[in-house]
Amino acid sequence: MQLFFKRLFGQLPSTSRYEKRVKKMQKKVKLLQEIEQSDYFKEYQELRSKVNEDKFLQKKEEYTSRKYKDTEYYQKLAELKKLSGDRNVKKYLKATSDAERLQLAGNIAVKGYLRLKEETETPEFKEKNAFWADKKRWQHSERGQIEARYLELHNSENIRFYLKADKRSLEYFESWQPIWNAPFREPSLEKNDFKAGFWFKQPELKRDFSYCEEAQAYMGDRNVNIQNSIMSIVTKKEHVTAPAWHEKKGFTMHDFDYTSAVVNTGGTFGMAVGRFLAKVRATGKCHSAIYLVGENRFPLIEMYHYNGKHIVVGITDKNGKEEQVLRGIRPNEWYVMSVAVNRQEIIWKINDFEVFRCINPMPGQNLYITCQSFAPKDQAGEGQLDIAWIRAFER
């Protein structure tokens, strides 16, 4: 796969850009969780439900669209004013004796005036009239204040963020929970959940050895350097004699021109289904790799394999390889490699850009991590594998 143009046109983000995006996503997920657990968000949800009820919307329509002149309160006051100009009503109001008022009390206009006068002077009428006469009656109503509080919350910075957030991508990001992390802050392998050598299910099998067909001897943790939160496995030119496995002779002492190291999490961490991530780079002429290995040596998942020229990902078993060579990028630069394993398939990504996928040849098998730097005899040379961190996630 040619990645130069993918990177050039932004499909493959730079590692720094990818890590910034991850941190940004982490902050967003944290803020979303804080918002969802807050009292103001619960209040917002309750108010949103209220303001969208049919009864609530009908009242708003009535309060905002109805004109004061169309109300019975305006009409009664207008009628009262009209009657107050009636000749008989004026006489009634100017009368100085009960007898004179009694004479006029049976007049239709006077009776109407007195009835309206009594009704319009009640506290209930005055309150309702004041409400309908108010041009901002909706805002001053109880429901209007509920809506105002809802809008205040709706337009708040956190609620706006919540509503605009891409929930689908954030939920995907949030769905992966960290279960293991090797940040290499501790100076020893063991405190970072790694041990030198190979790992086998059978405890009686030898674990600290090399292979005769390779140019380097594995020397325990001697070639492992942990400094500034980076674990480095160094392959260097150095003549040694060390135990090695020969295909026909078995274990024998063998001369090597290089030394290196292999480390694993076989006794400390492994998982069958999940997502493995590592920030890694490699230099030199020799090979460097991070493998996911099951109970047997094969098949193994090449999470990251630098072959001296290119980064390679894929599956290696006794019958050969199913892999993808990643061209057009520099292996000596940092990249975040990820492998998502489920029971059906395995998916590789570099800086979250998918580069390869295949059927899982060992579904359900517990996978542990092996990191090593090695030199085939036909490609002997020095080199170094640097790992800033390795993490594991599950859903």
Tab-separated table of C-alpha atoms in Angstrom:
chain	number	residue	atom	x	y	z
A	1	MET	CA	0.000	0.000	0.000
A	2	GLN	CA	1.351	3.384	-1.033
A	3	LEU	CA	0.761	5.806	1.841
A	4	PHE	CA	2.716	8.819	0.606
A	5	PHE	CA	-0.256	10.320	-1.237
A	6	LYS	CA	-2.642	9.297	1.543
A	7	ARG	CA	-0.559	11.360	3.909
A	8	LEU	CA	-0.054	14.170	1.389
A	9	PHE	CA	-3.811	14.599	0.916
A	10	GLY	CA	-4.673	14.256	4.593
A	11	GLN	CA	-6.229	10.792	4.565
A	12	LEU	CA	-3.397	9.539	6.738
A	13	PRO	CA	-2.954	12.113	9.525
A	14	SER	CA	0.456	12.807	10.994
A	15	THR	CA	1.087	11.174	14.363
A	16	SER	CA	1.081	14.494	16.201
A	17	ARG	CA	-2.200	15.451	14.528
A	18	TYR	CA	-3.696	12.060	15.323
A	19	GLU	CA	-2.622	12.241	18.976
A	20	LYS	CA	-4.065	15.757	19.276
A	21	ARG	CA	-7.314	14.448	17.850
A	22	VAL	CA	-7.352	11.579	20.354
A	23	LYS	CA	-6.733	13.963	23.263
A	24	LYS	CA	-9.467	16.223	21.935
A	25	MET	CA	-11.832	13.257	21.701
A	26	GLN	CA	-10.919	12.199	25.240
A	27	LYS	CA	-11.726	15.689	26.514
A	28	LYS	CA	-14.998	15.683	24.584
A	29	VAL	CA	-16.005	12.292	25.961
A	30	LYS	CA	-15.139	13.390	29.503
A	31	LEU	CA	-17.127	16.617	29.093
A	32	LEU	CA	-20.093	14.729	27.611
A	33	GLN	CA	-20.070	12.354	30.571
A	34	GLU	CA	-19.896	15.275	33.020
A	35	ILE	CA	-22.777	17.014	31.225
A	36	GLU	CA	-24.949	13.883	31.181
A	37	GLN	CA	-24.395	13.381	34.925
A	38	SER	CA	-25.059	17.032	35.853
A	39	ASP	CA	-28.195	18.386	37.562
A	40	TYR	CA	-28.598	21.121	34.955
A	41	PHE	CA	-28.699	18.541	32.148
A	42	LYS	CA	-31.424	16.571	33.964
A	43	GLU	CA	-33.328	19.847	34.408
A	44	TYR	CA	-32.825	20.611	30.713
A	45	GLN	CA	-34.242	17.237	29.678
A	46	GLU	CA	-37.285	17.688	31.939
A	47	LEU	CA	-37.926	21.212	30.604
A	48	ARG	CA	-37.441	20.104	26.994
A	49	SER	CA	-40.129	17.488	27.535
A	50	LYS	CA	-42.489	20.093	29.007
A	51	VAL	CA	-42.035	22.787	26.356
A	52	ASN	CA	-42.738	20.272	23.586
A	53	GLU	CA	-46.001	19.015	25.039
A	54	ASP	CA	-49.092	19.800	22.928
A	55	LYS	CA	-50.837	21.540	25.833
A	56	PHE	CA	-47.806	23.751	26.417
A	57	LEU	CA	-47.526	24.676	22.732
A	58	GLN	CA	-51.243	25.395	22.500
A	59	LYS	CA	-51.034	27.779	25.468
A	60	LYS	CA	-48.061	29.539	23.938
A	61	GLU	CA	-49.955	29.960	20.677
A	62	GLU	CA	-52.959	31.366	22.544
A	63	TYR	CA	-50.898	33.755	24.700
A	64	THR	CA	-48.760	35.081	21.845
A	65	SER	CA	-51.310	35.303	19.037
A	66	ARG	CA	-54.472	36.485	20.808
A	67	LYS	CA	-54.989	40.253	20.770
A	68	TYR	CA	-56.080	42.089	23.880
A	69	LYS	CA	-58.959	43.720	21.971
A	70	ASP	CA	-60.370	40.247	21.289
A	71	THR	CA	-60.588	39.322	24.973
A	72	GLU	CA	-63.731	39.545	27.089
A	73	TYR	CA	-61.832	41.735	29.573
A	74	TYR	CA	-61.153	44.448	27.015
A	75	GLN	CA	-64.686	44.206	25.676
A	76	LYS	CA	-66.283	44.505	29.119
A	77	LEU	CA	-64.171	47.541	29.991
A	78	ALA	CA	-65.033	49.090	26.620
A	79	GLU	CA	-68.726	48.439	27.250
A	80	LEU	CA	-68.410	49.937	30.725
A	81	LYS	CA	-66.818	53.066	29.292
A	82	LYS	CA	-69.553	53.314	26.682
A	83	LEU	CA	-72.297	52.957	29.296
A	84	SER	CA	-70.662	55.551	31.511
A	85	GLY	CA	-71.532	58.069	28.783
A	86	ASP	CA	-75.184	57.142	28.738
A	87	ARG	CA	-77.557	59.958	29.834
A	88	ASN	CA	-79.340	57.832	32.431
A	89	VAL	CA	-76.102	56.461	33.854
A	90	LYS	CA	-74.749	59.997	34.232
A	91	LYS	CA	-77.934	61.024	36.075
A	92	TYR	CA	-77.583	57.954	38.288
A	93	LEU	CA	-74.007	58.810	39.143
A	94	LYS	CA	-74.886	62.475	39.864
A	95	ALA	CA	-77.943	61.640	41.958
A	96	THR	CA	-77.753	63.001	45.502
A	97	SER	CA	-80.529	60.985	47.103
A	98	ASP	CA	-81.430	57.312	47.373
A	99	ALA	CA	-84.904	58.027	46.038
A	100	GLU	CA	-83.495	59.561	42.864
A	101	ARG	CA	-81.087	56.648	42.374
A	102	LEU	CA	-83.869	54.146	43.005
A	103	GLN	CA	-85.933	55.778	40.249
A	104	LEU	CA	-83.084	55.200	37.747
A	105	ALA	CA	-81.965	51.757	38.978
A	106	GLY	CA	-84.379	49.919	36.682
A	107	ASN	CA	-82.954	51.484	33.537
A	108	ILE	CA	-81.300	48.941	31.208
A	109	ALA	CA	-78.184	51.059	30.758
A	110	VAL	CA	-77.842	51.680	34.489
A	111	LYS	CA	-78.335	47.999	35.294
A	112	GLY	CA	-75.695	47.049	32.728
A	113	TYR	CA	-73.301	49.656	34.021
A	114	LEU	CA	-73.664	48.595	37.664
A	115	ARG	CA	-73.205	44.922	36.770
A	116	LEU	CA	-70.071	45.594	34.745
A	117	LYS	CA	-68.755	48.006	37.366
A	118	GLU	CA	-69.041	45.358	40.052
A	119	GLU	CA	-67.474	42.643	37.892
A	120	THR	CA	-64.530	44.719	36.643
A	121	GLU	CA	-63.550	45.832	40.127
A	122	THR	CA	-63.053	42.319	41.477
A	123	PRO	CA	-59.393	41.281	42.152
A	124	GLU	CA	-59.797	38.292	39.811
A	125	PHE	CA	-60.941	40.459	36.874
A	126	LYS	CA	-58.212	43.033	37.467
A	127	GLU	CA	-55.549	40.319	37.566
A	128	LYS	CA	-56.734	38.644	34.376
A	129	ASN	CA	-57.222	41.950	32.591
A	130	ALA	CA	-53.715	43.058	33.552
A	131	PHE	CA	-52.374	39.754	32.216
A	132	TRP	CA	-54.096	40.037	28.836
A	133	ALA	CA	-53.336	43.767	28.551
A	134	ASP	CA	-49.615	42.994	29.004
A	135	LYS	CA	-47.882	42.815	25.616
A	136	LYS	CA	-45.267	40.514	27.205
A	137	ARG	CA	-47.895	38.269	28.782
A	138	TRP	CA	-46.176	35.069	27.551
A	139	GLN	CA	-42.804	36.008	28.995
A	140	HIS	CA	-44.416	36.899	32.329
A	141	SER	CA	-46.526	33.744	32.512
A	142	GLU	CA	-45.455	30.657	34.448
A	143	ARG	CA	-45.095	28.675	31.248
A	144	GLY	CA	-43.158	31.519	29.642
A	145	GLN	CA	-40.702	31.475	32.527
A	146	ILE	CA	-40.349	27.713	32.126
A	147	GLU	CA	-39.542	28.271	28.455
A	148	ALA	CA	-37.105	31.072	29.339
A	149	ARG	CA	-35.228	28.737	31.688
A	150	TYR	CA	-35.254	26.028	29.022
A	151	LEU	CA	-33.822	28.463	26.443
A	152	GLU	CA	-31.223	29.669	28.916
A	153	LEU	CA	-30.020	26.090	29.370
A	154	HIS	CA	-30.428	25.310	25.653
A	155	ASN	CA	-28.147	28.205	24.711
A	156	SER	CA	-25.576	27.538	27.436
A	157	GLU	CA	-22.084	26.603	26.255
A	158	ASN	CA	-22.166	23.026	27.562
A	159	ILE	CA	-25.631	22.186	26.246
A	160	ARG	CA	-24.757	23.667	22.842
A	161	PHE	CA	-21.622	21.524	22.817
A	162	TYR	CA	-23.654	18.453	23.754
A	163	LEU	CA	-26.237	19.038	21.024
A	164	LYS	CA	-23.643	19.699	18.303
A	165	ALA	CA	-21.298	16.849	19.280
A	166	ASP	CA	-20.943	13.974	16.822
A	167	LYS	CA	-22.455	11.385	19.155
A	168	ARG	CA	-21.834	8.480	16.805
A	169	SER	CA	-18.057	8.948	16.642
A	170	LEU	CA	-17.834	9.893	20.323
A	171	GLU	CA	-19.889	6.872	21.347
A	172	TYR	CA	-17.569	4.670	19.268
A	173	PHE	CA	-14.557	6.266	20.946
A	174	GLU	CA	-16.179	5.976	24.367
A	175	SER	CA	-17.166	2.337	23.769
A	176	TRP	CA	-13.499	1.256	23.941
A	177	GLN	CA	-12.515	1.061	27.601
A	178	PRO	CA	-8.805	0.906	28.564
A	179	ILE	CA	-7.931	-2.298	30.398
A	180	TRP	CA	-4.118	-2.351	30.220
A	181	ASN	CA	-1.365	0.190	29.698
A	182	ALA	CA	2.418	0.064	29.495
A	183	PRO	CA	3.621	3.705	29.520
A	184	PHE	CA	7.220	2.652	30.340
A	185	ARG	CA	7.579	5.071	33.228
A	186	GLU	CA	9.164	2.379	35.405
A	187	PRO	CA	12.860	1.538	34.917
A	188	SER	CA	12.462	-2.260	34.961
A	189	LEU	CA	10.722	-4.611	32.545
A	190	GLU	CA	8.760	-6.402	35.262
A	191	LYS	CA	7.181	-3.185	36.564
A	192	ASN	CA	5.964	-2.547	33.010
A	193	ASP	CA	4.377	-6.046	32.826
A	194	PHE	CA	7.073	-7.417	30.493
A	195	LYS	CA	9.604	-10.207	30.904
A	196	ALA	CA	12.675	-10.992	28.823
A	197	GLY	CA	12.679	-14.058	26.581
A	198	PHE	CA	9.932	-16.065	24.915
A	199	TRP	CA	6.747	-17.291	26.586
A	200	PHE	CA	5.207	-20.739	26.351
A	201	LYS	CA	2.131	-22.153	27.995
A	202	GLN	CA	4.193	-25.066	29.351
A	203	PRO	CA	6.279	-23.651	32.223
A	204	GLU	CA	8.964	-26.326	31.822
A	205	LEU	CA	9.984	-25.114	28.359
A	206	LYS	CA	13.136	-23.038	27.995
A	207	ARG	CA	12.367	-19.379	27.386
A	208	ASP	CA	15.715	-17.595	27.217
A	209	PHE	CA	17.335	-18.725	23.971
A	210	SER	CA	18.064	-17.702	20.358
A	211	TYR	CA	17.753	-19.310	16.907
A	212	CYS	CA	20.736	-20.583	14.920
A	213	GLU	CA	19.299	-19.285	11.626
A	214	GLU	CA	19.436	-15.709	12.909
A	215	ALA	CA	22.486	-13.462	13.271
A	216	GLN	CA	21.704	-12.166	16.770
A	217	ALA	CA	21.641	-13.712	20.218
A	218	TYR	CA	18.910	-12.727	22.655
A	219	MET	CA	20.659	-11.674	25.848
A	220	GLY	CA	17.848	-11.395	28.387
A	221	ASP	CA	17.124	-7.761	29.149
A	222	ARG	CA	20.709	-6.603	28.555
A	223	ASN	CA	19.789	-4.903	25.258
A	224	VAL	CA	16.609	-3.310	26.634
A	225	ASN	CA	16.797	0.338	27.611
A	226	ILE	CA	13.919	2.133	29.378
A	227	GLN	CA	14.493	5.853	29.576
A	228	ASN	CA	12.359	9.004	29.233
A	229	SER	CA	9.214	6.804	29.053
A	230	ILE	CA	10.496	4.944	25.983
A	231	MET	CA	11.414	1.271	25.837
A	232	SER	CA	14.178	0.608	23.292
A	233	ILE	CA	15.309	-2.817	22.108
A	234	VAL	CA	18.763	-2.445	20.606
A	235	THR	CA	20.430	-4.802	18.143
A	236	LYS	CA	24.157	-4.161	18.104
A	237	LYS	CA	27.269	-5.753	16.630
A	238	GLU	CA	28.821	-7.850	19.373
A	239	HIS	CA	30.308	-11.340	19.215
A	240	VAL	CA	28.885	-13.737	21.810
A	241	THR	CA	28.297	-17.438	22.314
A	242	ALA	CA	24.800	-18.218	23.578
A	243	PRO	CA	22.212	-21.030	23.814
A	244	ALA	CA	20.335	-21.436	20.522
A	245	TRP	CA	17.749	-23.726	18.987
A	246	HIS	CA	18.890	-25.750	15.979
A	247	GLU	CA	16.186	-27.360	13.863
A	248	LYS	CA	17.995	-30.722	13.757
A	249	LYS	CA	20.325	-30.666	16.790
A	250	GLY	CA	17.969	-29.036	19.294
A	251	PHE	CA	19.540	-26.712	21.852
A	252	THR	CA	23.232	-26.030	21.368
A	253	MET	CA	25.781	-23.299	22.040
A	254	HIS	CA	26.134	-21.052	19.002
A	255	ASP	CA	28.334	-18.143	17.954
A	256	PHE	CA	26.582	-14.883	17.083
A	257	ASP	CA	27.888	-11.601	15.688
A	258	TYR	CA	25.035	-9.497	17.096
A	259	THR	CA	23.072	-9.222	20.334
A	260	SER	CA	19.490	-8.130	20.887
A	261	ALA	CA	16.412	-8.857	23.037
A	262	VAL	CA	12.903	-10.249	22.951
A	263	VAL	CA	10.343	-9.346	25.634
A	264	ASN	CA	6.753	-10.488	26.214
A	265	THR	CA	3.629	-10.099	28.362
A	266	GLY	CA	2.754	-13.804	28.269
A	267	GLY	CA	2.653	-14.182	32.034
A	268	THR	CA	1.131	-10.798	32.815
A	269	PHE	CA	-1.370	-9.710	30.168
A	270	GLY	CA	-3.302	-11.058	27.223
A	271	MET	CA	-6.775	-10.880	25.698
A	272	ALA	CA	-8.684	-12.665	22.950
A	273	VAL	CA	-10.959	-9.867	21.705
A	274	GLY	CA	-10.178	-6.161	21.809
A	275	ARG	CA	-7.949	-3.444	20.479
A	276	PHE	CA	-4.163	-3.215	20.838
A	277	LEU	CA	-2.369	0.093	20.230
A	278	ALA	CA	1.325	1.004	20.263
A	279	LYS	CA	3.293	4.136	19.513
A	280	VAL	CA	6.418	2.894	17.756
A	281	ARG	CA	9.331	3.664	15.447
A	282	ALA	CA	12.319	1.699	14.151
A	283	THR	CA	15.774	2.392	12.695
A	284	GLY	CA	18.684	0.463	11.255
A	285	LYS	CA	19.083	-2.471	8.889
A	286	CYS	CA	17.754	-5.284	11.082
A	287	HIS	CA	14.130	-6.255	11.692
A	288	SER	CA	12.003	-4.928	14.545
A	289	ALA	CA	8.548	-6.162	15.433
A	290	ILE	CA	5.599	-6.160	17.803
A	291	TYR	CA	3.659	-9.407	17.554
A	292	LEU	CA	0.399	-10.639	19.047
A	293	VAL	CA	0.936	-14.301	19.807
A	294	GLY	CA	-1.375	-17.086	20.962
A	295	GLU	CA	-0.547	-20.219	22.932
A	296	ASN	CA	1.603	-21.529	20.077
A	297	ARG	CA	4.306	-19.688	18.190
A	298	PHE	CA	2.199	-19.707	15.001
A	299	PRO	CA	0.122	-18.131	13.691
A	300	LEU	CA	1.179	-14.739	14.923
A	301	ILE	CA	-0.244	-11.302	14.235
A	302	GLU	CA	2.252	-8.767	12.955
A	303	MET	CA	1.004	-5.650	14.694
A	304	TYR	CA	4.136	-3.849	13.505
A	305	HIS	CA	7.041	-5.304	11.563
A	306	TYR	CA	9.894	-3.204	10.223
A	307	ASN	CA	11.798	-5.365	7.717
A	308	GLY	CA	14.763	-3.037	7.358
A	309	LYS	CA	13.053	-1.020	4.622
A	310	HIS	CA	9.323	-0.827	5.150
A	311	ILE	CA	6.648	-1.319	7.779
A	312	VAL	CA	4.688	-4.522	7.275
A	313	VAL	CA	1.442	-5.720	8.889
A	314	GLY	CA	-0.365	-9.016	8.560
A	315	ILE	CA	-0.454	-12.670	9.646
A	316	THR	CA	2.474	-15.091	9.656
A	317	ASP	CA	2.041	-18.842	10.030
A	318	LYS	CA	3.988	-21.963	9.135
A	319	ASN	CA	2.662	-21.843	5.575
A	320	GLY	CA	3.702	-18.275	4.869
A	321	LYS	CA	2.394	-14.731	5.195
A	322	GLU	CA	-0.742	-12.758	4.467
A	323	GLU	CA	0.481	-9.200	4.771
A	324	GLN	CA	0.472	-5.616	3.585
A	325	VAL	CA	3.632	-3.608	2.975
A	326	LEU	CA	3.219	0.066	3.882
A	327	ARG	CA	5.256	2.164	1.480
A	328	GLY	CA	5.769	5.897	1.229
A	329	ILE	CA	6.257	6.591	4.943
A	330	ARG	CA	9.399	6.768	7.075
A	331	PRO	CA	9.725	3.969	9.654
A	332	ASN	CA	12.065	6.139	11.763
A	333	GLU	CA	9.137	8.464	12.538
A	334	TRP	CA	6.624	7.786	15.310
A	335	TYR	CA	3.372	6.084	14.340
A	336	VAL	CA	0.443	4.768	16.351
A	337	MET	CA	-0.262	1.238	15.179
A	338	SER	CA	-3.519	-0.458	16.146
A	339	VAL	CA	-4.945	-3.931	15.724
A	340	ALA	CA	-8.628	-4.614	16.438
A	341	VAL	CA	-9.324	-8.316	16.973
A	342	ASN	CA	-12.763	-9.899	17.028
A	343	ARG	CA	-13.840	-13.489	16.471
A	344	GLN	CA	-14.411	-12.934	12.756
A	345	GLU	CA	-11.616	-10.668	11.567
A	346	ILE	CA	-8.548	-8.577	12.361
A	347	ILE	CA	-8.236	-4.922	11.325
A	348	TRP	CA	-4.968	-2.968	11.187
A	349	LYS	CA	-4.732	0.825	11.303
A	350	ILE	CA	-1.898	3.346	11.297
A	351	ASN	CA	-2.788	6.665	12.948
A	352	ASP	CA	-6.417	5.458	12.744
A	353	PHE	CA	-6.232	4.974	8.962
A	354	GLU	CA	-7.179	1.436	7.967
A	355	VAL	CA	-4.443	-0.363	6.023
A	356	PHE	CA	-5.356	-4.054	6.143
A	357	ARG	CA	-7.903	-6.600	7.320
A	358	CYS	CA	-8.232	-10.364	7.172
A	359	ILE	CA	-10.123	-13.306	8.660
A	360	ASN	CA	-9.065	-14.173	12.214
A	361	PRO	CA	-7.224	-17.525	11.960
A	362	MET	CA	-7.312	-18.103	15.741
A	363	PRO	CA	-10.669	-16.839	17.073
A	364	GLY	CA	-11.082	-16.919	20.826
A	365	GLN	CA	-7.388	-17.529	21.451
A	366	ASN	CA	-5.809	-15.397	24.182
A	367	LEU	CA	-3.198	-13.082	22.653
A	368	TYR	CA	-0.153	-11.711	24.437
A	369	ILE	CA	2.405	-9.160	23.220
A	370	THR	CA	5.934	-9.880	22.062
A	371	CYS	CA	8.425	-7.141	21.128
A	372	GLN	CA	11.774	-7.926	19.552
A	373	SER	CA	14.543	-6.778	17.278
A	374	PHE	CA	16.289	-9.431	15.198
A	375	ALA	CA	18.662	-9.908	12.275
A	376	PRO	CA	18.244	-12.655	9.676
A	377	LYS	CA	21.635	-13.934	8.499
A	378	ASP	CA	21.064	-12.525	5.018
A	379	GLN	CA	20.173	-9.131	6.481
A	380	ALA	CA	22.473	-8.752	9.470
A	381	GLY	CA	22.966	-5.288	10.866
A	382	GLU	CA	22.378	-3.009	13.779
A	383	GLY	CA	19.074	-1.334	14.597
A	384	GLN	CA	16.670	-0.234	17.267
A	385	LEU	CA	12.989	-0.600	18.089
A	386	ASP	CA	11.529	2.273	20.150
A	387	ILE	CA	8.134	1.969	21.863
A	388	ALA	CA	6.620	4.973	23.654
A	389	TRP	CA	3.633	3.029	24.989
A	390	ILE	CA	1.392	0.020	24.411
A	391	ARG	CA	-2.283	0.004	25.386
A	392	ALA	CA	-5.175	-2.425	25.255
A	393	PHE	CA	-8.906	-1.666	25.082
A	394	GLU	CA	-12.063	-3.716	25.180
A	395	ARG	CA	-15.745	-3.040	24.554
